[in-house]
CSV table of C-alpha atoms in Angstrom, one decimal:
chain,number,residue,atom,x,y,z
A,4,MET,CA,-62.9,135.5,-6.3
A,5,ASN,CA,-65.2,132.5,-6.7
A,6,HIS,CA,-64.9,129.5,-8.6
A,7,THR,CA,-64.0,129.7,-12.3
A,8,SER,CA,-66.6,127.5,-13.6
A,9,THR,CA,-70.2,128.7,-13.8
A,10,GLU,CA,-71.6,125.6,-12.1
A,11,SER,CA,-71.1,124.5,-8.7
A,12,PRO,CA,-68.9,121.4,-8.5
A,13,ALA,CA,-70.2,118.0,-7.0
A,14,LEU,CA,-68.7,116.8,-4.0
A,15,PRO,CA,-65.7,114.6,-4.9
A,16,ARG,CA,-64.7,111.1,-3.8
A,17,ALA,CA,-61.1,112.3,-2.8
A,18,VAL,CA,-59.3,115.3,-2.5
A,19,LEU,CA,-55.6,115.8,-2.9
A,20,TYR,CA,-53.7,118.9,-1.3
A,21,ASP,CA,-50.6,120.8,-1.9
A,22,TRP,CA,-49.0,121.5,1.6
A,23,ASP,CA,-47.0,124.8,1.8
A,24,ASN,CA,-49.2,127.9,1.1
A,25,THR,CA,-52.3,125.8,0.7
A,26,LEU,CA,-52.8,124.3,4.2
A,27,VAL,CA,-49.6,125.7,6.1
A,28,ASP,CA,-47.5,128.8,6.3
A,29,ASN,CA,-43.9,127.9,6.5
A,30,TRP,CA,-42.7,130.3,3.9
A,31,GLY,CA,-40.2,132.1,6.0
A,32,THR,CA,-38.3,129.0,7.0
A,33,ILE,CA,-38.1,127.8,3.5
A,34,ARG,CA,-36.8,131.1,2.2
A,35,ALA,CA,-34.5,131.5,5.0
A,36,ALA,CA,-33.0,128.0,4.4
A,37,LEU,CA,-32.7,128.4,0.6
A,38,ASN,CA,-30.8,131.8,1.1
A,39,HIS,CA,-28.6,130.0,3.8
A,40,ALA,CA,-27.7,127.6,1.0
A,41,LEU,CA,-27.0,130.4,-1.5
A,42,GLU,CA,-24.9,132.6,0.6
A,43,GLN,CA,-22.9,129.6,1.4
A,44,HIS,CA,-22.1,129.3,-2.2
A,45,GLY,CA,-21.4,132.9,-2.8
A,46,LEU,CA,-24.8,133.4,-4.4
A,47,ARG,CA,-27.1,136.4,-4.0
A,48,PRO,CA,-30.0,135.7,-1.7
A,49,TRP,CA,-33.4,135.8,-3.3
A,50,THR,CA,-36.0,138.3,-2.6
A,51,GLU,CA,-39.4,137.5,-1.3
A,52,GLU,CA,-40.8,138.0,-4.9
A,53,GLU,CA,-38.1,135.9,-6.5
A,54,SER,CA,-38.6,133.1,-4.0
A,55,ARG,CA,-42.4,132.8,-4.5
A,56,GLU,CA,-42.0,132.7,-8.3
A,57,ARG,CA,-39.2,130.2,-8.3
A,58,ILE,CA,-39.8,127.8,-5.5
A,59,LYS,CA,-42.3,125.5,-6.9
A,60,GLN,CA,-40.2,122.4,-8.0
A,61,SER,CA,-38.9,119.8,-5.6
A,62,LEU,CA,-35.3,120.1,-4.4
A,63,ARG,CA,-34.1,117.3,-6.5
A,64,ASP,CA,-35.4,118.9,-9.7
A,65,SER,CA,-34.5,122.5,-8.8
A,66,PHE,CA,-31.0,122.5,-7.0
A,67,PRO,CA,-29.0,120.9,-9.9
A,68,ARG,CA,-30.2,123.8,-12.0
A,69,ILE,CA,-29.3,126.6,-9.3
A,70,PHE,CA,-26.2,125.2,-7.7
A,71,GLY,CA,-24.7,122.9,-10.7
A,72,GLU,CA,-22.4,120.1,-9.7
A,73,ARG,CA,-22.3,121.4,-6.1
A,74,TRP,CA,-26.0,120.9,-5.6
A,75,THR,CA,-25.8,117.9,-3.2
A,76,GLU,CA,-23.7,120.1,-0.8
A,77,ALA,CA,-26.3,123.0,-1.1
A,78,ARG,CA,-29.1,120.2,-0.5
A,79,ASP,CA,-27.3,119.2,2.8
A,80,GLN,CA,-26.9,122.8,3.9
A,81,PHE,CA,-30.6,123.6,3.1
A,82,TYR,CA,-31.8,120.5,5.1
A,83,THR,CA,-29.4,121.2,8.0
A,84,TYR,CA,-30.9,124.7,8.3
A,85,PHE,CA,-34.6,123.7,7.6
A,86,GLU,CA,-34.6,120.7,10.1
A,87,ALA,CA,-33.4,122.9,12.9
A,88,HIS,CA,-36.1,125.6,12.3
A,89,HIS,CA,-39.2,124.4,10.2
A,90,LEU,CA,-41.3,123.3,13.2
A,91,ASP,CA,-40.7,126.4,15.3
A,92,HIS,CA,-42.5,128.7,12.8
A,93,LEU,CA,-45.1,126.4,11.3
A,94,ARG,CA,-48.6,127.9,11.2
A,95,PRO,CA,-51.9,126.6,9.6
A,96,ILE,CA,-53.4,128.7,6.7
A,97,PRO,CA,-56.6,130.3,8.2
A,98,GLY,CA,-59.5,128.0,7.6
A,99,ALA,CA,-57.3,125.1,6.5
A,100,GLU,CA,-58.3,122.8,9.5
A,101,ALA,CA,-62.1,123.6,8.9
A,102,LEU,CA,-61.8,122.5,5.4
A,103,LEU,CA,-60.2,119.2,6.3
A,104,GLU,CA,-62.9,118.7,9.0
A,105,SER,CA,-65.5,119.5,6.3
A,106,PHE,CA,-64.4,116.8,3.9
A,107,ALA,CA,-63.6,114.4,6.8
A,108,ALA,CA,-67.2,114.6,8.2
A,109,ARG,CA,-68.5,113.8,4.6
A,110,GLY,CA,-66.4,110.7,4.2
A,111,VAL,CA,-64.2,112.2,1.4
A,112,TYR,CA,-60.8,110.5,1.3
A,113,GLN,CA,-57.9,113.0,1.7
A,114,ALA,CA,-54.1,113.0,0.9
A,115,VAL,CA,-51.2,115.4,0.4
A,116,VAL,CA,-48.9,115.7,-2.7
A,117,SER,CA,-46.3,118.0,-1.8
A,118,ASN,CA,-42.7,118.9,-3.1
A,119,LYS,CA,-41.5,119.3,0.5
A,120,THR,CA,-39.2,116.3,1.6
A,121,GLY,CA,-41.4,113.6,2.8
A,122,ARG,CA,-40.0,113.4,6.4
A,123,PHE,CA,-40.4,117.0,6.9
A,124,LEU,CA,-44.1,117.0,5.5
A,125,ARG,CA,-45.1,114.2,7.9
A,126,ALA,CA,-43.4,115.7,11.0
A,127,GLU,CA,-45.2,119.0,10.1
A,128,ALA,CA,-48.6,117.1,10.0
A,129,ASP,CA,-47.9,115.5,13.3
A,130,LYS,CA,-47.1,118.7,15.0
A,131,LEU,CA,-50.4,120.1,13.9
A,132,GLY,CA,-52.3,116.8,14.8
A,133,TRP,CA,-53.6,116.6,11.3
A,134,THR,CA,-52.0,113.2,10.4
A,135,ARG,CA,-55.5,111.8,11.3
A,136,PHE,CA,-57.0,113.5,8.2
A,137,PHE,CA,-55.0,111.8,5.5
A,138,GLY,CA,-54.6,108.5,4.0
A,139,ARG,CA,-51.2,109.2,3.0
A,140,LEU,CA,-48.8,112.2,2.8
A,141,VAL,CA,-46.5,112.1,-0.2
A,142,GLY,CA,-43.5,114.3,-0.3
A,143,ALA,CA,-40.6,114.9,-2.5
A,144,GLN,CA,-38.5,111.6,-3.0
A,145,ASP,CA,-41.2,109.3,-1.8
A,146,ALA,CA,-42.3,108.3,-5.4
A,147,GLU,CA,-40.2,107.5,-8.5
A,148,ALA,CA,-40.6,111.3,-9.5
A,149,ASP,CA,-42.0,114.4,-8.0
A,150,LYS,CA,-44.9,116.7,-8.7
A,151,PRO,CA,-46.0,117.5,-11.5
A,152,HIS,CA,-45.4,114.0,-12.5
A,153,CYS,CA,-48.3,111.8,-11.9
A,154,ALA,CA,-46.4,109.2,-9.7
A,155,PRO,CA,-47.1,110.9,-6.4
A,156,VAL,CA,-50.6,111.2,-7.2
A,157,HIS,CA,-51.0,107.5,-7.8
A,158,MET,CA,-49.1,106.8,-4.6
A,159,ALA,CA,-51.4,109.3,-2.6
A,160,LEU,CA,-54.6,107.6,-3.9
A,161,ALA,CA,-53.5,104.0,-3.5
A,162,PRO,CA,-54.8,103.3,-0.1
A,163,SER,CA,-58.3,104.6,-1.2
A,164,GLY,CA,-58.5,102.3,-4.2
A,165,ILE,CA,-59.9,105.4,-6.0
A,166,ALA,CA,-58.2,105.9,-9.4
A,167,PRO,CA,-57.3,109.3,-10.7
A,168,SER,CA,-60.4,111.0,-12.4
A,169,ARG,CA,-62.6,113.9,-12.3
A,170,GLU,CA,-64.0,112.6,-9.1
A,171,VAL,CA,-60.7,113.6,-7.4
A,172,TRP,CA,-59.8,117.3,-6.7
A,173,PHE,CA,-56.3,118.5,-6.5
A,174,ILE,CA,-56.2,121.8,-4.3
A,175,GLY,CA,-53.1,123.9,-4.6
A,176,ASP,CA,-52.0,127.6,-4.7
A,177,ALA,CA,-49.5,127.2,-7.6
A,178,ASP,CA,-49.4,126.6,-11.3
A,179,ILE,CA,-47.4,123.5,-10.7
A,180,ASP,CA,-50.3,122.0,-8.9
A,181,MET,CA,-52.7,122.9,-11.6
A,182,GLU,CA,-50.2,121.2,-14.0
A,183,CYS,CA,-50.2,118.0,-12.0
A,184,ALA,CA,-54.0,118.0,-11.9
A,185,HIS,CA,-54.2,118.1,-15.4
A,186,ALA,CA,-51.7,115.6,-16.1
A,187,ALA,CA,-53.4,113.2,-13.9
A,188,GLY,CA,-57.0,114.0,-15.2
A,189,LEU,CA,-58.1,115.4,-11.8
A,190,VAL,CA,-60.1,118.5,-11.3
A,191,PRO,CA,-57.6,121.5,-10.8
A,192,VAL,CA,-58.8,123.8,-7.8
A,193,LEU,CA,-56.8,126.9,-7.0
A,194,VAL,CA,-57.0,128.5,-3.5
A,195,GLY,CA,-55.7,131.9,-3.0
A,196,VAL,CA,-54.5,134.7,-5.2
A,197,ALA,CA,-51.7,133.4,-7.3
A,198,GLU,CA,-49.7,134.3,-10.5
A,199,GLY,CA,-47.7,132.4,-12.9
A,200,GLU,CA,-47.2,131.7,-16.6
A,201,GLY,CA,-48.3,128.2,-16.1
A,202,PHE,CA,-52.0,129.2,-15.3
A,203,GLY,CA,-52.6,130.0,-19.0
A,204,ARG,CA,-51.6,126.5,-20.0
A,205,PHE,CA,-53.0,124.7,-17.0
A,206,PRO,CA,-56.2,126.8,-15.8
A,207,PRO,CA,-57.9,125.9,-12.7
A,208,ALA,CA,-61.5,124.5,-13.0
A,209,HIS,CA,-62.5,126.4,-9.9
A,210,ARG,CA,-60.7,129.1,-8.0
A,211,TYR,CA,-61.4,130.3,-4.4
A,212,ASP,CA,-60.1,133.2,-2.3
A,213,THR,CA,-59.6,131.3,0.9
A,214,CYS,CA,-59.8,127.8,2.5
A,215,ASP,CA,-62.8,129.3,4.4
A,216,THR,CA,-64.5,130.1,1.3
A,217,LEU,CA,-64.1,126.7,-0.2
A,218,SER,CA,-64.8,124.9,3.3
A,219,GLY,CA,-68.2,126.9,3.3
A,220,LEU,CA,-69.0,125.5,-0.1
A,221,VAL,CA,-68.1,121.7,0.9
A,222,ARG,CA,-70.6,122.1,3.9
A,223,ARG,CA,-73.4,123.4,1.5
A,224,ILE,CA,-72.7,120.8,-0.9
A,225,GLY,CA,-72.5,118.1,1.7
A,226,ASP,CA,-75.7,119.2,3.4
A,227,THR,CA,-77.6,119.3,0.2
A,228,ILE,CA,-76.6,115.7,-0.6
A,229,SER,CA,-77.5,114.5,2.9
A,230,VAL,CA,-81.1,115.6,2.7
A,231,GLN,CA,-82.0,114.2,-0.6
A,232,ALA,CA,-84.1,111.2,-1.4
A,233,PRO,CA,-82.6,108.5,-3.4
A,234,ASP,CA,-84.4,109.9,-6.4
A,235,GLY,CA,-82.9,113.3,-5.8
A,236,THR,CA,-86.4,114.9,-5.5
A,237,GLY,CA,-86.7,115.7,-1.9
A,238,SER,CA,-85.8,114.9,1.9
A,239,ALA,CA,-84.6,111.5,2.9
A,240,ASP,CA,-86.2,112.0,6.3
């Protein structure tokens, strides 16, 4: 599956990424931690399918709905389990590091906007040696509101001095990422095969099967730009 638009996109000035299932695979630990909290409250654990459909919002937005008045207790149970296990099972999505390298080599500013708690997000980036790629890693509770609100977008872009615009891509795997991109006036870019009712209201501008596919496109666009003369008519050499 290639990009939704019929035109090849221009290289952006900045890229914001979702984290889980976009750049890294830590799904098993997230689901296990949630089911641990559900079971502690006498609730039925969620299946794989249910988890992938429902785990999109940040914890502070979703847990009051799931656990009611006891949501802070469930929050602490989730965090205790997750903190003990999340670095053990962390894996990069295939092609993710090559994508980060491709943008970095072309001077594109990169940052993360995730609904994972900020301290866990930054610990995982450190574990992978990826902190060097990002101007800022914004997680849940770092900004005044969480994704899909625009507040974390502004926080993530602040070090670059780049304002939210169509010169900024938001790359993610879920409809909540596309919703955030639309709300902030960014270009929504979907990576992977995803389903959700939100895609009808917040469609991606471009869609790619894998990080490898997108990384190849970035290299081609960047190489084309690098050999163009100032008037765009030929080689600059």
